[in-house]
Amino acid sequence: MRTRTAAAATLGTSVLLSLLVPAAAHADTAKGDTVFTSVNFNKKTFNVGVSAAQTVSVAATAKDGSGIKGILGAKLVSSDDRIIHAHAADCTRPSSTTMKCVFRFTLDANRSDYYDLRNSSAGTWRFTAEAVANDSDFYDLETSAKIQVKRLARLATTQAGPEPVAKGTKLTVTGTLTRADWNTNTYTPHAGRSVALQFKRSGTSTYTTVKTVTTDSAGKLRTTVTANASGTWRWKAASTSTTSGATAYGDSVTAK
């Protein structure tokens, strides 16, 4: 449990450094009637590439019958126990018994310093903070507020040929899947990933999965299908616990 102090309790706007310090996960703990009535994120999944930073905004509201003295120690903790502290916090008192704080964090793989994201950090992150009441009650939020932080995947534009193709003959479809490597700040091949090959018949709006293909060691996709109708072919990769989904631009092929 964190040591409770009054420092930074009333907050306003403050700027804090991001730290990367191991932190053990514990279940939420509480004393008395202090509760977090809501913890809301600007979104629940963040797909982070290698250049553009993303902001995580967390609005946390706490309540106690005696009033809330402060919401302390707000931070994001990664799946490998990296810690990022809020770079800004704005707090208000909607009523005599509640305090609402909006905390902002930066996720960045390309800061070129010790605080960069690392591949091992992809997965489930948790927001932790402690609400301290005027009567010394508290609520220590540790594991119940979670987000997903994933490595961004990208699929190159689908290539299908020959074009046009004789109806009933073979069509070769290729593609390439890469994903953000936070350790090197580059996009690297994503090997061994199952990717769906989908087809949309001309004049329709719905894609149907034709088969699933696994990327090779270079992230390449290659397969053959029978061209029974004109339409558009595309690759689509589902998301995983650590990597975002991706959808390639399609390639329209006329079957004559």
Short mmCIF file of C-alpha atoms in Angstrom, two decimals:
data_model
loop_
_atom_site.label_atom_id
_atom_site.label_comp_id
_atom_site.label_asym_id
_atom_site.label_seq_id
_atom_site.Cartn_x
_atom_site.Cartn_y
_atom_site.Cartn_z
CA MET A 1 0.00 0.00 0.00
CA ARG A 2 1.25 3.53 -0.71
CA THR A 3 2.14 5.93 2.08
CA ARG A 4 -0.58 8.57 2.25
CA THR A 5 0.54 12.20 2.38
CA ALA A 6 -1.15 15.52 1.75
CA ALA A 7 1.49 16.58 -0.78
CA ALA A 8 -0.06 17.30 -4.20
CA ALA A 9 -3.48 16.50 -2.79
CA THR A 10 -5.30 19.62 -3.96
CA LEU A 11 -3.33 19.52 -7.21
CA GLY A 12 -4.50 22.16 -9.72
CA THR A 13 -2.18 21.55 -12.69
CA SER A 14 1.18 19.97 -12.06
CA VAL A 15 3.90 18.51 -14.22
CA LEU A 16 5.49 15.24 -13.14
CA LEU A 17 8.33 13.26 -14.67
CA SER A 18 7.68 9.82 -16.13
CA LEU A 19 9.46 7.13 -14.16
CA LEU A 20 10.12 3.50 -14.91
CA VAL A 21 10.20 1.79 -11.53
CA PRO A 22 9.10 -1.78 -10.76
CA ALA A 23 5.75 -1.95 -8.99
CA ALA A 24 4.05 -5.02 -7.60
CA ALA A 25 0.36 -5.44 -8.38
CA HIS A 26 -2.02 -5.71 -5.44
CA ALA A 27 -5.78 -5.92 -5.21
CA ASP A 28 -7.77 -2.78 -4.43
CA THR A 29 -7.90 -2.01 -0.69
CA ALA A 30 -10.05 0.41 1.29
CA LYS A 31 -10.88 1.75 4.73
CA GLY A 32 -14.22 3.28 5.67
CA ASP A 33 -16.67 4.73 3.17
CA THR A 34 -14.21 6.16 0.66
CA VAL A 35 -14.90 4.96 -2.90
CA PHE A 36 -14.04 5.76 -6.49
CA THR A 37 -17.47 6.38 -8.01
CA SER A 38 -16.10 6.42 -11.56
CA VAL A 39 -12.85 5.97 -13.49
CA ASN A 40 -13.22 6.82 -17.19
CA PHE A 41 -10.58 6.67 -19.93
CA ASN A 42 -10.67 8.65 -23.19
CA LYS A 43 -10.50 5.19 -24.79
CA LYS A 44 -9.76 1.67 -23.59
CA THR A 45 -7.35 0.48 -26.30
CA PHE A 46 -4.30 2.40 -27.50
CA ASN A 47 -2.50 1.19 -30.63
CA VAL A 48 0.89 2.87 -30.53
CA GLY A 49 3.25 3.16 -33.50
CA VAL A 50 6.87 4.28 -33.54
CA SER A 51 6.64 8.05 -33.96
CA ALA A 52 3.35 9.67 -32.89
CA ALA A 53 2.82 9.88 -29.13
CA GLN A 54 -0.63 9.21 -27.69
CA THR A 55 -2.30 10.77 -24.66
CA VAL A 56 -4.16 8.70 -22.12
CA SER A 57 -6.72 10.79 -20.24
CA VAL A 58 -8.22 9.40 -17.04
CA ALA A 59 -11.11 11.09 -15.21
CA ALA A 60 -11.33 9.70 -11.67
CA THR A 61 -14.02 10.73 -9.17
CA ALA A 62 -13.82 9.78 -5.49
CA LYS A 63 -16.35 10.23 -2.68
CA ASP A 64 -16.39 10.11 1.11
CA GLY A 65 -18.91 11.39 3.65
CA SER A 66 -16.26 13.57 5.27
CA GLY A 67 -14.99 14.91 1.94
CA ILE A 68 -11.93 13.96 -0.12
CA LYS A 69 -8.60 15.46 0.89
CA GLY A 70 -6.88 14.41 -2.32
CA ILE A 71 -6.33 11.80 -5.03
CA LEU A 72 -2.67 10.83 -4.81
CA GLY A 73 -0.04 8.84 -6.67
CA ALA A 74 -1.83 8.57 -10.02
CA LYS A 75 0.12 6.47 -12.50
CA LEU A 76 -0.12 3.93 -15.29
CA VAL A 77 1.55 0.57 -14.72
CA SER A 78 2.41 -1.62 -17.71
CA SER A 79 2.22 -5.39 -18.03
CA ASP A 80 5.97 -5.57 -17.27
CA ASP A 81 5.65 -3.15 -14.32
CA ARG A 82 6.92 0.00 -16.01
CA ILE A 83 5.47 3.10 -14.39
CA ILE A 84 4.43 6.32 -16.13
CA HIS A 85 3.31 9.18 -13.92
CA ALA A 86 0.81 11.81 -15.02
CA HIS A 87 2.34 14.82 -16.77
CA ALA A 88 -0.72 16.93 -15.86
CA ALA A 89 -3.59 16.75 -13.40
CA ASP A 90 -6.63 19.02 -13.04
CA CYS A 91 -8.84 18.57 -9.99
CA THR A 92 -12.20 20.03 -9.00
CA ARG A 93 -14.68 19.52 -6.15
CA PRO A 94 -18.15 18.92 -7.63
CA SER A 95 -19.59 18.71 -4.11
CA SER A 96 -18.51 18.81 -0.47
CA THR A 97 -18.03 15.04 -0.47
CA THR A 98 -16.46 14.44 -3.89
CA MET A 99 -13.31 15.24 -5.84
CA LYS A 100 -12.81 14.74 -9.57
CA CYS A 101 -9.35 14.68 -11.13
CA VAL A 102 -8.43 14.41 -14.79
CA PHE A 103 -4.95 12.94 -15.25
CA ARG A 104 -3.04 12.91 -18.54
CA PHE A 105 -0.28 10.49 -19.48
CA THR A 106 1.90 10.20 -22.59
CA LEU A 107 2.60 6.91 -24.37
CA ASP A 108 5.59 7.32 -26.66
CA ALA A 109 7.92 4.83 -28.34
CA ASN A 110 10.17 7.46 -29.91
CA ARG A 111 11.32 9.78 -27.15
CA SER A 112 14.90 8.54 -27.60
CA ASP A 113 15.48 8.24 -23.90
CA TYR A 114 15.18 5.80 -21.01
CA TYR A 115 11.42 6.28 -20.79
CA ASP A 116 10.52 4.89 -24.23
CA LEU A 117 7.96 2.14 -24.51
CA ARG A 118 9.44 -1.34 -24.87
CA ASN A 119 7.98 -4.37 -26.61
CA SER A 120 7.69 -6.17 -23.29
CA SER A 121 5.30 -3.45 -22.10
CA ALA A 122 2.56 -4.33 -24.61
CA GLY A 123 -0.62 -5.75 -23.13
CA THR A 124 -2.84 -4.89 -20.19
CA TRP A 125 -2.00 -1.72 -18.27
CA ARG A 126 -3.69 -0.51 -15.11
CA PHE A 127 -4.40 2.92 -13.67
CA THR A 128 -3.56 3.22 -9.97
CA ALA A 129 -4.29 6.03 -7.52
CA GLU A 130 -5.33 6.55 -3.92
CA ALA A 131 -8.22 8.65 -2.68
CA VAL A 132 -7.67 9.95 0.85
CA ALA A 133 -10.57 11.35 2.88
CA ASN A 134 -10.59 14.10 5.51
CA ASP A 135 -11.36 11.51 8.23
CA SER A 136 -8.34 9.37 7.13
CA ASP A 137 -10.45 6.80 5.31
CA PHE A 138 -9.01 5.81 1.93
CA TYR A 139 -9.47 3.78 -1.23
CA ASP A 140 -6.36 2.35 -2.90
CA LEU A 141 -7.15 1.67 -6.59
CA GLU A 142 -4.72 -0.95 -7.86
CA THR A 143 -6.12 -3.49 -10.32
CA SER A 144 -9.71 -2.70 -11.29
CA ALA A 145 -9.12 0.12 -13.84
CA LYS A 146 -7.45 -1.32 -16.95
CA ILE A 147 -6.59 -0.38 -20.53
CA GLN A 148 -4.92 -2.19 -23.43
CA VAL A 149 -1.71 -0.76 -24.90
CA LYS A 150 -0.78 -2.55 -28.14
CA ARG A 151 1.90 -2.43 -30.80
CA LEU A 152 0.44 -0.98 -34.01
CA ALA A 153 0.23 -3.44 -36.91
CA ARG A 154 0.17 -2.45 -40.58
CA LEU A 155 -0.80 -4.40 -43.71
CA ALA A 156 0.58 -3.31 -47.08
CA THR A 157 -1.87 -2.85 -49.94
CA THR A 158 -3.17 -6.18 -51.23
CA GLN A 159 -1.79 -7.32 -54.59
CA ALA A 160 -3.78 -9.80 -56.68
CA GLY A 161 -2.94 -11.03 -60.17
CA PRO A 162 -3.00 -11.58 -63.00
CA GLU A 163 -5.38 -8.74 -63.85
CA PRO A 164 -7.75 -9.36 -65.53
CA VAL A 165 -8.00 -13.06 -64.82
CA ALA A 166 -9.89 -15.75 -66.69
CA LYS A 167 -12.91 -16.89 -64.70
CA GLY A 168 -12.31 -20.22 -63.03
CA THR A 169 -8.50 -19.97 -63.14
CA LYS A 170 -5.99 -19.33 -60.37
CA LEU A 171 -5.32 -15.91 -58.86
CA THR A 172 -2.26 -15.18 -56.72
CA VAL A 173 -2.75 -12.82 -53.77
CA THR A 174 0.14 -11.33 -51.79
CA GLY A 175 0.67 -8.94 -48.91
CA THR A 176 3.01 -7.96 -46.08
CA LEU A 177 2.33 -7.56 -42.35
CA THR A 178 4.55 -5.45 -40.12
CA ARG A 179 4.17 -4.08 -36.62
CA ALA A 180 5.75 -1.41 -34.46
CA ASP A 181 8.96 -2.48 -32.77
CA TRP A 182 9.18 -0.21 -29.74
CA ASN A 183 12.73 -1.35 -29.02
CA THR A 184 14.09 -0.02 -32.33
CA ASN A 185 11.44 2.57 -33.31
CA THR A 186 10.88 0.85 -36.65
CA TYR A 187 8.22 -1.33 -38.26
CA THR A 188 9.45 -4.90 -38.50
CA PRO A 189 8.03 -8.09 -40.09
CA HIS A 190 5.37 -9.82 -38.03
CA ALA A 191 6.10 -13.51 -38.56
CA GLY A 192 3.81 -16.41 -37.74
CA ARG A 193 0.61 -14.33 -37.66
CA SER A 194 -2.63 -15.77 -39.02
CA VAL A 195 -4.25 -13.35 -41.47
CA ALA A 196 -7.62 -13.68 -43.20
CA LEU A 197 -7.90 -13.33 -46.96
CA GLN A 198 -11.27 -11.76 -47.71
CA PHE A 199 -13.29 -11.23 -50.90
CA LYS A 200 -16.08 -8.80 -51.77
CA ARG A 201 -18.00 -9.61 -54.94
CA SER A 202 -18.56 -6.67 -57.31
CA GLY A 203 -21.87 -4.93 -56.61
CA THR A 204 -21.93 -5.98 -52.93
CA SER A 205 -20.67 -4.30 -49.76
CA THR A 206 -19.72 -7.26 -47.56
CA TYR A 207 -16.38 -9.03 -47.34
CA THR A 208 -16.27 -12.78 -46.71
CA THR A 209 -13.25 -14.67 -45.41
CA VAL A 210 -12.05 -17.15 -48.04
CA LYS A 211 -9.09 -18.65 -46.18
CA THR A 212 -6.53 -17.94 -43.47
CA VAL A 213 -2.82 -17.64 -44.29
CA THR A 214 0.17 -17.44 -41.92
CA THR A 215 2.91 -14.88 -42.49
CA ASP A 216 6.41 -16.17 -43.18
CA SER A 217 9.60 -15.05 -41.40
CA ALA A 218 9.61 -11.82 -43.44
CA GLY A 219 5.97 -11.04 -42.66
CA LYS A 220 4.98 -11.99 -46.22
CA LEU A 221 1.62 -13.42 -47.26
CA ARG A 222 1.12 -15.42 -50.44
CA THR A 223 -1.63 -17.76 -51.58
CA THR A 224 -3.61 -18.83 -54.64
CA VAL A 225 -7.38 -18.87 -55.03
CA THR A 226 -9.82 -19.62 -57.81
CA ALA A 227 -11.25 -16.49 -59.43
CA ASN A 228 -14.92 -17.35 -59.83
CA ALA A 229 -16.19 -13.75 -59.96
CA SER A 230 -15.06 -10.16 -60.27
CA GLY A 231 -14.51 -8.32 -57.02
CA THR A 232 -12.05 -6.99 -54.45
CA TRP A 233 -9.52 -8.99 -52.43
CA ARG A 234 -8.01 -7.82 -49.16
CA TRP A 235 -6.06 -9.04 -46.12
CA LYS A 236 -7.39 -8.57 -42.60
CA ALA A 237 -5.53 -9.36 -39.34
CA ALA A 238 -7.41 -9.60 -36.06
CA SER A 239 -6.01 -7.98 -32.94
CA THR A 240 -4.19 -9.95 -30.23
CA SER A 241 -3.49 -9.15 -26.59
CA THR A 242 -0.32 -7.25 -27.55
CA THR A 243 -0.77 -6.21 -31.20
CA SER A 244 -3.47 -4.22 -32.98
CA GLY A 245 -5.57 -5.51 -35.82
CA ALA A 246 -4.95 -4.28 -39.37
CA THR A 247 -6.84 -4.15 -42.65
CA ALA A 248 -5.14 -3.76 -46.02
CA TYR A 249 -6.42 -1.70 -48.90
CA GLY A 250 -8.10 -4.06 -51.35
CA ASP A 251 -7.21 -4.89 -54.93
CA SER A 252 -10.08 -5.11 -57.43
CA VAL A 253 -9.79 -7.86 -60.03
CA THR A 254 -12.01 -8.47 -63.04
CA ALA A 255 -12.75 -12.10 -63.82
CA LYS A 256 -13.66 -12.57 -67.51
#
